[in-house]
mmCIF file of C-alpha atoms in Angstrom:
data_model
loop_
_atom_site.group_PDB
_atom_site.id
_atom_site.type_symbol
_atom_site.label_atom_id
_atom_site.label_comp_id
_atom_site.label_asym_id
_atom_site.label_seq_id
_atom_site.Cartn_x
_atom_site.Cartn_y
_atom_site.Cartn_z
ATOM 1 C CA MET E 1 -61.843 20.058 40.719
ATOM 2 C CA ARG E 2 -63.435 18.676 43.888
ATOM 3 C CA ASN E 3 -63.406 15.596 45.976
ATOM 4 C CA ASP E 4 -65.132 14.235 49.050
ATOM 5 C CA ASP E 5 -62.812 16.012 51.500
ATOM 6 C CA ASP E 6 -63.847 19.359 50.096
ATOM 7 C CA ASP E 7 -67.372 18.868 51.491
ATOM 8 C CA ARG E 8 -66.057 19.024 55.048
ATOM 9 C CA LEU E 9 -64.233 22.376 54.570
ATOM 10 C CA PRO E 10 -65.725 25.799 55.003
ATOM 11 C CA VAL E 11 -66.818 27.319 51.725
ATOM 12 C CA PRO E 12 -64.140 30.063 51.563
ATOM 13 C CA LEU E 13 -61.419 27.495 52.115
ATOM 14 C CA THR E 14 -62.908 25.142 49.581
ATOM 15 C CA ASP E 15 -62.538 27.760 46.884
ATOM 16 C CA ALA E 16 -58.960 28.456 47.923
ATOM 17 C CA VAL E 17 -58.088 24.779 47.842
ATOM 18 C CA SER E 18 -59.600 24.392 44.398
ATOM 19 C CA LEU E 19 -57.546 27.306 43.194
ATOM 20 C CA LEU E 20 -54.364 25.840 44.612
ATOM 21 C CA ARG E 21 -55.049 22.453 43.083
ATOM 22 C CA GLU E 22 -55.175 23.784 39.556
ATOM 23 C CA LEU E 23 -52.043 23.213 37.465
ATOM 24 C CA PRO E 24 -50.018 26.315 36.708
ATOM 25 C CA PRO E 25 -50.326 27.589 33.143
ATOM 26 C CA VAL E 26 -47.775 25.725 31.011
ATOM 27 C CA ARG E 27 -47.481 24.974 27.301
ATOM 28 C CA ALA E 28 -49.570 21.992 26.319
ATOM 29 C CA GLU E 29 -46.657 20.097 24.678
ATOM 30 C CA TRP E 30 -44.537 20.487 27.826
ATOM 31 C CA ARG E 31 -47.314 19.069 29.891
ATOM 32 C CA ALA E 32 -47.721 16.175 27.466
ATOM 33 C CA ASP E 33 -44.013 15.443 27.686
ATOM 34 C CA VAL E 34 -44.074 15.489 31.476
ATOM 35 C CA LEU E 35 -47.080 13.220 31.613
ATOM 36 C CA ARG E 36 -45.482 10.839 29.122
ATOM 37 C CA GLU E 37 -42.291 10.653 31.194
ATOM 38 C CA VAL E 38 -44.289 10.050 34.351
ATOM 39 C CA THR E 39 -46.461 7.368 32.832
ATOM 40 C CA THR E 40 -43.520 5.535 31.245
ATOM 41 C CA ALA E 41 -41.197 5.805 34.272
ATOM 42 C CA GLY E 42 -40.180 2.454 35.654
ATOM 43 C CA ARG E 43 -40.677 0.604 32.417
ATOM 44 C CA PRO E 44 -37.797 -1.579 31.286
ATOM 45 C CA PRO E 45 -35.585 -0.004 28.643
ATOM 46 C CA ARG E 46 -36.896 -0.357 25.177
ATOM 47 C CA ARG E 47 -35.376 -3.236 23.256
ATOM 48 C CA VAL E 48 -34.917 -3.319 19.564
ATOM 49 C CA SER E 49 -35.228 -6.668 17.957
ATOM 50 C CA LEU E 50 -34.846 -7.437 14.301
ATOM 51 C CA SER E 51 -36.448 -10.238 12.436
ATOM 52 C CA ILE E 52 -34.064 -12.732 10.839
ATOM 53 C CA PRO E 53 -34.322 -11.284 7.315
ATOM 54 C CA TRP E 54 -33.640 -7.787 8.635
ATOM 55 C CA ALA E 55 -30.741 -9.054 10.743
ATOM 56 C CA ILE E 56 -29.243 -10.743 7.671
ATOM 57 C CA ALA E 57 -29.758 -7.592 5.649
ATOM 58 C CA ALA E 58 -28.065 -5.483 8.332
ATOM 59 C CA GLY E 59 -25.160 -7.931 8.427
ATOM 60 C CA LEU E 60 -24.791 -7.757 4.652
ATOM 61 C CA VAL E 61 -24.822 -3.976 4.751
ATOM 62 C CA CYS E 62 -22.102 -3.967 7.393
ATOM 63 C CA ALA E 63 -20.017 -6.474 5.429
ATOM 64 C CA MET E 64 -20.408 -4.426 2.244
ATOM 65 C CA ALA E 65 -19.420 -1.291 4.098
ATOM 66 C CA GLY E 66 -16.325 -3.025 5.457
ATOM 67 C CA GLY E 67 -15.445 -4.490 2.082
ATOM 68 C CA GLY E 68 -15.952 -1.155 0.409
ATOM 69 C CA ALA E 69 -13.725 0.547 2.918
ATOM 70 C CA ALA E 70 -11.078 -2.143 2.423
ATOM 71 C CA PHE E 71 -11.260 -1.644 -1.344
ATOM 72 C CA LEU E 72 -10.928 2.096 -0.989
ATOM 73 C CA ALA E 73 -8.018 1.707 1.388
ATOM 74 C CA THR E 74 -6.258 -0.639 -1.041
ATOM 75 C CA ARG E 75 -6.999 1.654 -3.939
ATOM 76 C CA ASP E 76 -5.611 4.574 -1.964
ATOM 77 C CA ARG E 77 -2.410 2.677 -1.348
ATOM 78 C CA VAL E 78 -2.201 1.596 -4.935
ATOM 79 C CA ALA E 79 -2.633 5.216 -5.657
ATOM 80 C CA SER E 80 0.312 6.081 -3.422
ATOM 81 C CA PRO E 81 4.002 4.440 -4.764
ATOM 82 C CA PRO E 82 7.245 2.529 -9.276
ATOM 83 C CA MET E 83 10.138 2.111 -14.012
ATOM 84 C CA ALA E 84 8.388 0.288 -16.581
ATOM 85 C CA SER E 85 8.146 0.141 -20.255
ATOM 86 C CA SER E 86 4.416 0.177 -19.805
ATOM 87 C CA VAL E 87 4.047 3.523 -18.037
ATOM 88 C CA ASP E 88 1.775 5.875 -19.844
ATOM 89 C CA SER E 89 3.702 9.137 -19.924
ATOM 90 C CA ARG E 90 0.618 11.127 -20.887
ATOM 91 C CA ALA E 91 -0.656 11.094 -17.329
ATOM 92 C CA SER E 92 -0.125 14.408 -15.628
ATOM 93 C CA VAL E 93 -0.251 14.429 -11.866
ATOM 94 C CA THR E 94 0.769 11.871 -9.357
ATOM 95 C CA MET E 95 -1.377 8.892 -10.317
ATOM 96 C CA LEU E 96 -0.143 7.202 -13.422
ATOM 97 C CA PRO E 97 -1.859 4.399 -15.302
ATOM 98 C CA VAL E 98 0.281 1.307 -15.603
ATOM 99 C CA ARG E 99 -0.786 -1.631 -17.761
ATOM 100 C CA PHE E 100 0.478 -5.049 -16.837
ATOM 101 C CA SER E 101 0.232 -7.942 -19.244
ATOM 102 C CA VAL E 102 1.530 -11.462 -19.285
ATOM 103 C CA ALA E 103 1.192 -14.311 -21.757
ATOM 104 C CA ALA E 104 -0.480 -17.318 -20.165
ATOM 105 C CA PRO E 105 -2.698 -18.981 -22.778
ATOM 106 C CA ASN E 106 -3.420 -22.069 -20.727
ATOM 107 C CA ALA E 107 -3.974 -20.400 -17.373
ATOM 108 C CA ALA E 108 -7.327 -20.455 -15.648
ATOM 109 C CA ARG E 109 -6.653 -17.662 -13.194
ATOM 110 C CA VAL E 110 -4.068 -14.877 -13.171
ATOM 111 C CA SER E 111 -3.591 -11.998 -10.773
ATOM 112 C CA ILE E 112 -0.828 -9.615 -9.869
ATOM 113 C CA VAL E 113 0.722 -9.224 -6.431
ATOM 114 C CA GLY E 114 3.176 -6.639 -5.255
ATOM 115 C CA ASP E 115 4.028 -3.746 -3.025
ATOM 116 C CA PHE E 116 1.113 -1.793 -4.489
ATOM 117 C CA ASN E 117 -1.524 -4.202 -3.181
ATOM 118 C CA HIS E 118 0.161 -5.591 -0.065
ATOM 119 C CA TRP E 119 0.863 -8.814 -1.954
ATOM 120 C CA ASN E 120 -2.804 -9.617 -1.761
ATOM 121 C CA PRO E 121 -3.722 -12.119 -4.506
ATOM 122 C CA THR E 122 -7.372 -11.155 -4.553
ATOM 123 C CA THR E 123 -7.326 -7.414 -5.150
ATOM 124 C CA LEU E 124 -5.911 -7.228 -8.684
ATOM 125 C CA PRO E 125 -7.199 -10.098 -10.793
ATOM 126 C CA MET E 126 -6.142 -9.926 -14.444
ATOM 127 C CA ARG E 127 -8.502 -10.299 -17.383
ATOM 128 C CA ARG E 128 -7.934 -12.500 -20.392
ATOM 129 C CA SER E 129 -7.472 -10.339 -23.461
ATOM 130 C CA ALA E 130 -9.396 -10.722 -26.664
ATOM 131 C CA ASP E 131 -6.724 -12.892 -28.253
ATOM 132 C CA GLY E 132 -7.129 -15.392 -25.423
ATOM 133 C CA ARG E 133 -3.376 -15.655 -24.863
ATOM 134 C CA THR E 134 -2.476 -12.733 -22.648
ATOM 135 C CA TRP E 135 -3.856 -11.482 -19.375
ATOM 136 C CA GLU E 136 -4.048 -7.785 -18.606
ATOM 137 C CA VAL E 137 -4.848 -5.336 -15.886
ATOM 138 C CA GLU E 138 -4.412 -1.609 -15.581
ATOM 139 C CA VAL E 139 -3.749 0.067 -12.250
ATOM 140 C CA ARG E 140 -3.095 3.652 -11.313
ATOM 141 C CA LEU E 141 0.074 4.147 -9.301
ATOM 142 C CA PRO E 142 1.944 7.075 -7.880
ATOM 143 C CA VAL E 143 5.565 7.678 -8.668
ATOM 144 C CA GLY E 144 7.827 5.170 -6.933
ATOM 145 C CA ARG E 145 9.524 1.806 -7.029
ATOM 146 C CA TYR E 146 7.557 -1.443 -6.645
ATOM 147 C CA SER E 147 8.371 -5.124 -6.417
ATOM 148 C CA TYR E 148 5.787 -7.464 -7.911
ATOM 149 C CA ALA E 149 5.102 -10.787 -9.573
ATOM 150 C CA PHE E 150 2.325 -12.486 -11.469
ATOM 151 C CA LEU E 151 0.375 -15.233 -9.795
ATOM 152 C CA ILE E 152 -0.522 -17.709 -12.538
ATOM 153 C CA ASP E 153 -2.710 -20.549 -11.314
ATOM 154 C CA GLY E 154 -1.102 -20.208 -7.903
ATOM 155 C CA SER E 155 2.501 -20.016 -9.133
ATOM 156 C CA LEU E 156 4.558 -16.844 -8.781
ATOM 157 C CA THR E 157 6.016 -15.821 -12.122
ATOM 158 C CA LEU E 158 8.387 -13.000 -13.075
ATOM 159 C CA ASP E 159 7.411 -10.370 -15.602
ATOM 160 C CA PRO E 160 9.671 -11.153 -18.585
ATOM 161 C CA ALA E 161 9.468 -7.527 -19.713
ATOM 162 C CA ALA E 162 10.619 -6.001 -16.436
ATOM 163 C CA PRO E 163 13.916 -5.873 -14.577
ATOM 164 C CA ARG E 164 14.507 -8.317 -11.772
ATOM 165 C CA GLY E 165 14.940 -7.289 -8.198
ATOM 166 C CA SER E 166 17.695 -8.394 -5.891
ATOM 167 C CA GLY E 167 15.436 -9.554 -3.126
ATOM 168 C CA ASP E 168 15.455 -13.306 -3.179
ATOM 169 C CA ASP E 169 14.740 -13.399 0.534
ATOM 170 C CA PHE E 170 11.903 -15.864 0.256
ATOM 171 C CA GLY E 171 13.052 -18.163 -2.498
ATOM 172 C CA ALA E 172 11.199 -16.502 -5.348
ATOM 173 C CA PRO E 173 12.586 -13.396 -7.040
ATOM 174 C CA ASN E 174 10.483 -10.369 -7.959
ATOM 175 C CA SER E 175 10.168 -8.074 -10.893
ATOM 176 C CA VAL E 176 10.665 -4.356 -10.341
ATOM 177 C CA LEU E 177 8.538 -1.529 -11.597
ATOM 178 C CA MET E 178 9.593 2.105 -11.515
ATOM 179 C CA VAL E 179 6.846 4.614 -12.061
ATOM 180 C CA ARG E 180 8.110 8.084 -12.653
ATOM 181 C CA GLY E 181 6.517 11.410 -13.449
ATOM 182 C CA SER E 182 6.680 13.263 -16.720
ATOM 183 C CA MET H 1 -35.039 16.590 20.599
ATOM 184 C CA THR H 2 -37.772 14.826 22.595
ATOM 185 C CA SER H 3 -37.119 11.559 24.304
ATOM 186 C CA ASP H 4 -39.502 9.925 21.887
ATOM 187 C CA ALA H 5 -37.495 11.169 18.972
ATOM 188 C CA ARG H 6 -34.339 9.985 20.633
ATOM 189 C CA ARG H 7 -35.880 6.581 21.105
ATOM 190 C CA ARG H 8 -36.881 6.419 17.472
ATOM 191 C CA LEU H 9 -33.358 7.246 16.403
ATOM 192 C CA ALA H 10 -31.707 4.826 18.782
ATOM 193 C CA PRO H 11 -31.905 1.718 16.596
ATOM 194 C CA ARG H 12 -30.582 3.669 13.615
ATOM 195 C CA ALA H 13 -27.696 4.951 15.675
ATOM 196 C CA GLU H 14 -26.811 1.406 16.645
ATOM 197 C CA LEU H 15 -26.864 0.346 13.024
ATOM 198 C CA TRP H 16 -24.701 3.274 12.008
ATOM 199 C CA ALA H 17 -22.282 2.444 14.798
ATOM 200 C CA ALA H 18 -22.070 -1.163 13.626
ATOM 201 C CA MET H 19 -21.504 -0.068 10.032
ATOM 202 C CA LEU H 20 -18.865 2.409 11.102
ATOM 203 C CA CYS H 21 -17.095 -0.284 13.107
ATOM 204 C CA ALA H 22 -17.208 -2.660 10.152
ATOM 205 C CA ALA H 23 -15.894 0.026 7.837
ATOM 206 C CA LEU H 24 -13.076 0.955 10.191
ATOM 207 C CA CYS H 25 -12.177 -2.689 10.701
ATOM 208 C CA GLY H 26 -12.082 -3.171 6.938
ATOM 209 C CA ARG H 27 -9.843 -0.149 6.485
ATOM 210 C CA VAL H 28 -7.478 -1.174 9.230
ATOM 211 C CA ALA H 29 -7.329 -4.703 7.848
ATOM 212 C CA ALA H 30 -6.533 -3.396 4.406
ATOM 213 C CA GLN H 31 -3.724 -1.225 5.711
ATOM 214 C CA SER H 32 -2.206 -3.909 7.869
ATOM 215 C CA PRO H 33 0.012 -6.560 6.402
ATOM 216 C CA PRO H 34 -1.576 -10.009 6.187
ATOM 217 C CA ARG H 35 0.359 -11.426 9.077
ATOM 218 C CA ASP H 36 -2.387 -13.315 10.820
ATOM 219 C CA ARG H 37 -0.423 -16.504 10.803
ATOM 220 C CA LEU H 38 2.644 -14.985 12.447
ATOM 221 C CA SER H 39 3.236 -15.750 16.096
ATOM 222 C CA PRO H 40 2.678 -13.047 18.721
ATOM 223 C CA SER H 41 6.395 -12.853 19.439
ATOM 224 C CA THR H 42 7.116 -12.360 15.734
ATOM 225 C CA HIS H 43 4.492 -9.630 15.672
ATOM 226 C CA THR H 44 6.225 -7.919 18.548
ATOM 227 C CA THR H 45 9.643 -8.229 16.945
ATOM 228 C CA LEU H 46 8.400 -6.867 13.630
ATOM 229 C CA ASP H 47 6.575 -4.000 15.301
ATOM 230 C CA ARG H 48 9.784 -3.064 17.120
ATOM 231 C CA LEU H 49 11.799 -3.202 13.908
ATOM 232 C CA ILE H 50 9.298 -0.955 12.169
ATOM 233 C CA ASP H 51 9.170 1.442 15.109
ATOM 234 C CA SER H 52 12.958 1.622 15.147
ATOM 235 C CA ALA H 53 13.024 2.397 11.439
ATOM 236 C CA ARG H 54 10.399 5.085 11.922
ATOM 237 C CA VAL H 55 12.362 6.661 14.756
ATOM 238 C CA ALA H 56 15.466 6.597 12.552
ATOM 239 C CA GLY H 57 13.532 8.462 9.883
ATOM 240 C CA LEU H 58 13.547 5.583 7.417
ATOM 241 C CA PRO H 59 10.544 4.757 5.229
ATOM 242 C CA THR H 60 8.567 1.971 6.862
ATOM 243 C CA ALA H 61 6.352 1.031 3.906
ATOM 244 C CA PRO H 62 9.075 -1.166 2.324
ATOM 245 C CA LEU H 63 9.339 -3.079 5.587
ATOM 246 C CA VAL H 64 5.604 -3.637 5.796
ATOM 247 C CA ASP H 65 5.619 -4.724 2.146
ATOM 248 C CA LYS H 66 8.428 -7.178 2.882
ATOM 249 C CA ILE H 67 6.327 -8.778 5.617
ATOM 250 C CA ALA H 68 3.388 -9.093 3.247
ATOM 251 C CA GLU H 69 5.629 -10.568 0.545
ATOM 252 C CA GLY H 70 7.071 -13.125 2.952
ATOM 253 C CA THR H 71 3.641 -14.072 4.172
ATOM 254 C CA LEU H 72 2.329 -14.588 0.646
ATOM 255 C CA LYS H 73 5.384 -16.676 -0.263
ATOM 256 C CA GLY H 74 4.882 -18.907 2.752
ATOM 257 C CA ALA H 75 8.131 -17.989 4.498
ATOM 258 C CA ASP H 76 8.466 -18.940 8.151
ATOM 259 C CA ASP H 77 8.553 -16.337 10.903
ATOM 260 C CA GLU H 78 12.309 -16.423 11.356
ATOM 261 C CA ARG H 79 12.942 -15.846 7.672
ATOM 262 C CA ILE H 80 10.533 -12.936 7.546
ATOM 263 C CA VAL H 81 12.125 -11.282 10.565
ATOM 264 C CA ARG H 82 15.579 -11.775 9.059
ATOM 265 C CA ALA H 83 14.517 -10.272 5.736
ATOM 266 C CA VAL H 84 12.887 -7.271 7.383
ATOM 267 C CA ARG H 85 15.896 -6.688 9.633
ATOM 268 C CA THR H 86 18.243 -6.907 6.629
ATOM 269 C CA LEU H 87 16.132 -4.510 4.605
ATOM 270 C CA ALA H 88 15.988 -2.004 7.472
ATOM 271 C CA ARG H 89 19.772 -2.116 7.749
ATOM 272 C CA GLU H 90 20.212 -1.703 3.980
ATOM 273 C CA LEU H 91 17.829 1.234 3.894
ATOM 274 C CA GLY H 92 19.852 2.850 6.671
ATOM 275 C CA ASP H 93 23.146 2.160 4.870
ATOM 276 C CA ALA H 94 21.742 3.518 1.620
ATOM 277 C CA ARG H 95 20.631 6.690 3.315
ATOM 278 C CA ALA H 96 23.999 7.055 5.004
ATOM 279 C CA ALA H 97 25.647 6.788 1.586
ATOM 280 C CA LEU H 98 23.268 9.017 -0.343
ATOM 281 C CA GLY H 99 22.149 11.530 2.264
ATOM 282 C CA PRO H 100 19.096 12.095 4.437
ATOM 283 C CA SER H 101 17.027 13.831 1.768
ATOM 284 C CA THR H 102 17.249 10.959 -0.690
ATOM 285 C CA ASP H 103 14.106 10.190 -2.649
ATOM 286 C CA VAL H 104 12.258 7.141 -1.309
ATOM 287 C CA ALA H 105 12.322 5.337 -4.673
ATOM 288 C CA VAL H 106 16.071 5.926 -4.950
ATOM 289 C CA LEU H 107 16.529 4.753 -1.389
ATOM 290 C CA GLY H 108 14.655 1.521 -2.162
ATOM 291 C CA ALA H 109 16.665 0.959 -5.342
ATOM 292 C CA ALA H 110 19.907 1.698 -3.491
ATOM 293 C CA ALA H 111 19.015 -0.723 -0.711
ATOM 294 C CA SER H 112 18.330 -3.339 -3.355
ATOM 295 C CA ALA H 113 21.723 -2.617 -4.935
ATOM 296 C CA LEU H 114 23.453 -3.054 -1.591
ATOM 297 C CA HIS H 115 21.592 -6.355 -1.238
ATOM 298 C CA ALA H 116 23.002 -7.382 -4.615
ATOM 299 C CA GLY H 117 26.559 -6.709 -3.478
ATOM 300 C CA VAL H 118 27.166 -3.105 -4.521
ATOM 301 C CA THR H 119 29.182 -1.159 -1.945
ATOM 302 C CA GLU H 120 28.301 2.116 -0.260
ATOM 303 C CA GLY H 121 31.288 3.708 -1.981
ATOM 304 C CA ASP H 122 29.856 2.612 -5.347
ATOM 305 C CA LEU H 123 26.545 4.196 -4.417
ATOM 306 C CA ARG H 124 28.196 7.463 -3.468
ATOM 307 C CA ARG H 125 30.106 7.615 -6.764
ATOM 308 C CA MET H 126 27.011 6.839 -8.817
ATOM 309 C CA ALA H 127 25.042 9.513 -6.966
ATOM 310 C CA ARG H 128 27.689 12.073 -7.975
ATOM 311 C CA ALA H 129 28.264 10.769 -11.502
ATOM 312 C CA GLY H 130 27.577 13.143 -14.361
ATOM 313 C CA GLY H 131 26.947 16.043 -12.000
ATOM 314 C CA SER H 132 24.442 14.249 -9.753
ATOM 315 C CA PRO H 133 21.717 12.613 -11.830
ATOM 316 C CA GLU H 134 18.026 13.267 -11.323
ATOM 317 C CA PRO H 135 16.422 10.908 -8.784
ATOM 318 C CA ALA H 136 14.457 9.092 -11.496
ATOM 319 C CA ALA H 137 17.598 8.574 -13.598
ATOM 320 C CA LEU H 138 19.601 7.362 -10.610
ATOM 321 C CA ALA H 139 16.800 5.005 -9.561
ATOM 322 C CA SER H 140 16.590 3.584 -13.094
ATOM 323 C CA ALA H 141 20.344 3.135 -13.187
ATOM 324 C CA LEU H 142 20.321 1.268 -9.888
ATOM 325 C CA VAL H 143 17.402 -0.923 -10.971
ATOM 326 C CA THR H 144 19.305 -1.774 -14.148
ATOM 327 C CA LEU H 145 22.412 -2.560 -12.128
ATOM 328 C CA VAL H 146 20.510 -4.942 -9.863
ATOM 329 C CA ASP H 147 18.891 -6.606 -12.879
ATOM 330 C CA LEU H 148 22.309 -7.172 -14.485
ATOM 331 C CA VAL H 149 23.661 -8.740 -11.300
ATOM 332 C CA ALA H 150 20.550 -10.930 -11.090
ATOM 333 C CA LYS H 151 21.412 -12.092 -14.629
ATOM 334 C CA ARG H 152 24.798 -13.203 -13.340
ATOM 335 C CA VAL H 153 26.838 -10.275 -14.534
ATOM 336 C CA PRO H 154 29.600 -9.829 -11.898
ATOM 337 C CA VAL H 155 29.003 -6.865 -9.597
ATOM 338 C CA ALA H 156 32.230 -4.989 -10.303
ATOM 339 C CA PRO H 157 31.953 -4.689 -14.100
ATOM 340 C CA ALA H 158 28.222 -4.070 -13.848
ATOM 341 C CA THR H 159 28.824 -1.205 -11.430
ATOM 342 C CA ARG H 160 31.522 0.304 -13.643
ATOM 343 C CA SER H 161 29.261 0.148 -16.699
ATOM 344 C CA ILE H 162 26.384 1.843 -14.941
ATOM 345 C CA GLU H 163 28.654 4.512 -13.509
ATOM 346 C CA ASP H 164 30.155 5.190 -16.935
ATOM 347 C CA LEU H 165 26.694 5.543 -18.413
ATOM 348 C CA LEU H 166 25.661 7.893 -15.615
ATOM 349 C CA ASN H 167 28.768 9.968 -16.257
ATOM 350 C CA ARG H 168 27.596 10.309 -19.888
ATOM 351 C CA ARG H 169 24.099 11.191 -18.716
ATOM 352 C CA ALA H 170 22.458 8.125 -20.191
ATOM 353 C CA THR H 171 18.677 8.239 -20.292
ATOM 354 C CA GLU H 172 16.225 5.839 -18.705
ATOM 355 C CA ARG H 173 15.501 4.438 -22.159
ATOM 356 C CA GLN H 174 19.199 3.734 -22.704
ATOM 357 C CA PHE H 175 19.420 1.872 -19.428
ATOM 358 C CA ALA H 176 16.359 -0.157 -20.414
ATOM 359 C CA THR H 177 17.932 -0.909 -23.805
ATOM 360 C CA LEU H 178 21.160 -2.058 -22.161
ATOM 361 C CA ARG H 179 19.215 -4.348 -19.863
ATOM 362 C CA ALA H 180 17.166 -5.842 -22.685
ATOM 363 C CA ASP H 181 20.186 -6.302 -24.977
ATOM 364 C CA VAL H 182 22.264 -8.033 -22.323
ATOM 365 C CA GLY H 183 19.314 -10.260 -21.485
ATOM 366 C CA GLN H 184 18.934 -11.305 -25.113
ATOM 367 C CA ASP H 185 22.657 -11.973 -25.427
ATOM 368 C CA ILE H 186 22.606 -14.194 -22.365
ATOM 369 C CA LEU H 187 19.630 -16.110 -23.734
ATOM 370 C CA ALA H 188 21.606 -16.536 -26.971
ATOM 371 C CA GLY H 189 24.407 -18.132 -24.975
ATOM 372 C CA ARG H 190 26.911 -15.275 -24.680
ATOM 373 C CA SER H 191 28.903 -14.604 -21.533
ATOM 374 C CA PRO H 192 27.041 -12.087 -19.317
ATOM 375 C CA GLU H 193 30.159 -10.061 -18.637
ATOM 376 C CA GLN H 194 31.292 -10.010 -22.264
ATOM 377 C CA SER H 195 27.823 -9.027 -23.360
ATOM 378 C CA LEU H 196 27.784 -6.188 -20.833
ATOM 379 C CA ILE H 197 31.112 -4.828 -22.019
ATOM 380 C CA THR H 198 30.064 -4.944 -25.661
ATOM 381 C CA ARG H 199 26.678 -3.398 -25.090
ATOM 382 C CA THR H 200 27.974 -0.719 -22.740
ATOM 383 C CA THR H 201 30.645 0.295 -25.218
ATOM 384 C CA ALA H 202 28.005 0.645 -27.907
ATOM 385 C CA GLN H 203 25.847 2.806 -25.643
ATOM 386 C CA LEU H 204 28.776 5.011 -24.635
ATOM 387 C CA ARG H 205 29.801 5.445 -28.247
ATOM 388 C CA ALA H 206 26.309 6.555 -29.093
ATOM 389 C CA LEU H 207 26.302 9.030 -26.222
ATOM 390 C CA ASP H 208 29.711 10.541 -26.709
ATOM 391 C CA PRO H 209 31.592 9.276 -29.740
ATOM 392 C CA ALA H 210 34.657 11.450 -29.092
ATOM 393 C CA SER H 211 35.413 10.377 -25.560
ATOM 394 C CA ILE H 212 34.873 6.658 -25.640
ATOM 395 C CA ASP H 213 38.457 5.849 -26.446
ATOM 396 C CA VAL H 214 39.915 7.992 -23.642
ATOM 397 C CA MET H 215 37.375 7.015 -20.938
ATOM 398 C CA PRO H 216 39.270 6.164 -17.738
ATOM 399 C CA ARG H 217 38.671 2.791 -16.141
ATOM 400 C CA ARG H 218 38.581 2.916 -12.381
ATOM 401 C CA PRO H 219 38.934 -0.107 -10.178
ATOM 402 C CA PRO H 220 35.671 -0.799 -8.258
ATOM 403 C CA SER H 221 37.236 -0.013 -4.889
ATOM 404 C CA ASP H 222 37.873 3.641 -5.712
ATOM 405 C CA PRO H 223 36.145 5.937 -3.174
#
């Protein structure tokens, strides 16, 4: 490794300078890393940009993740508290299957709302049964007491097969479900 | 990890962070009552009521459920606050009557009974009837009692009937039968109270044929 200045030095010194100018022995990958850091220093931070389709896809993934988490959270709660003639006593542990059904032959949309789904009309839609007259849904609930009602085409309706609750705080009474263990 | 590797991972980390945030937001939203339309001051009041109940050792889930119910039913803020405050007080009264280790389902049923007009003394007697019934049996009895009152059976005779049945260790099925029979009688035009007396007598006779004729009748105000 020489340059023009070396020509003006005495020969013994020139050799010493050359020796000093050589890089110390280091691993090749370390040197490459150092050189890469040096050569990229001062550059603006790297920006990540997504094309519109990828941005939409990422948004959908996030929304699905959020929705999935919300579903799981609701299911967990449903899985946590109810008396009913419809309790399946064959279930063993804490979660017991409970089948709700209501006759509404002319309804277009039926769901169930209650303590077990935070009175959310969208989480437990009921399905029309084969006979076309009744609507059904099965949920798994832990032992406990629950207030609920059917939402038939937007109107709250009591379950004729269940006891009524006392809470008429909001102008519409509720049915009561007790789920108990064995 | 080299800086290059870190750089390659950076966008993925951001995506994961965004997904995690979305998931957490979804979970929190699902756990929170749908009270978006409530005013900030109502939020504050409800949060304080729930905190107070928690500090008092009362179950807070029924209070949160009451908020959600009121919201779904379109009740105004004042009505929701009043209902939650009333429920918190009834849960506290029920626990005072039945004891601090009372099962949550029984506590909810007892609070509902108090709401229907049953007294704390009635609750205490029913909790001791028949040698202290199992929580599930007591809860079923209280649910039946509330249902009878909702069907316009007067509170006093309804309470006496349920207590008598508990004293004879009536089963959950027998309570359900009583409820259904009285309901059918009322639909057929019979007096709710008369139907209750007739149906209760039939149930008691089935449970203990020998003692039905000597069963004492207490006034409802007995401690």
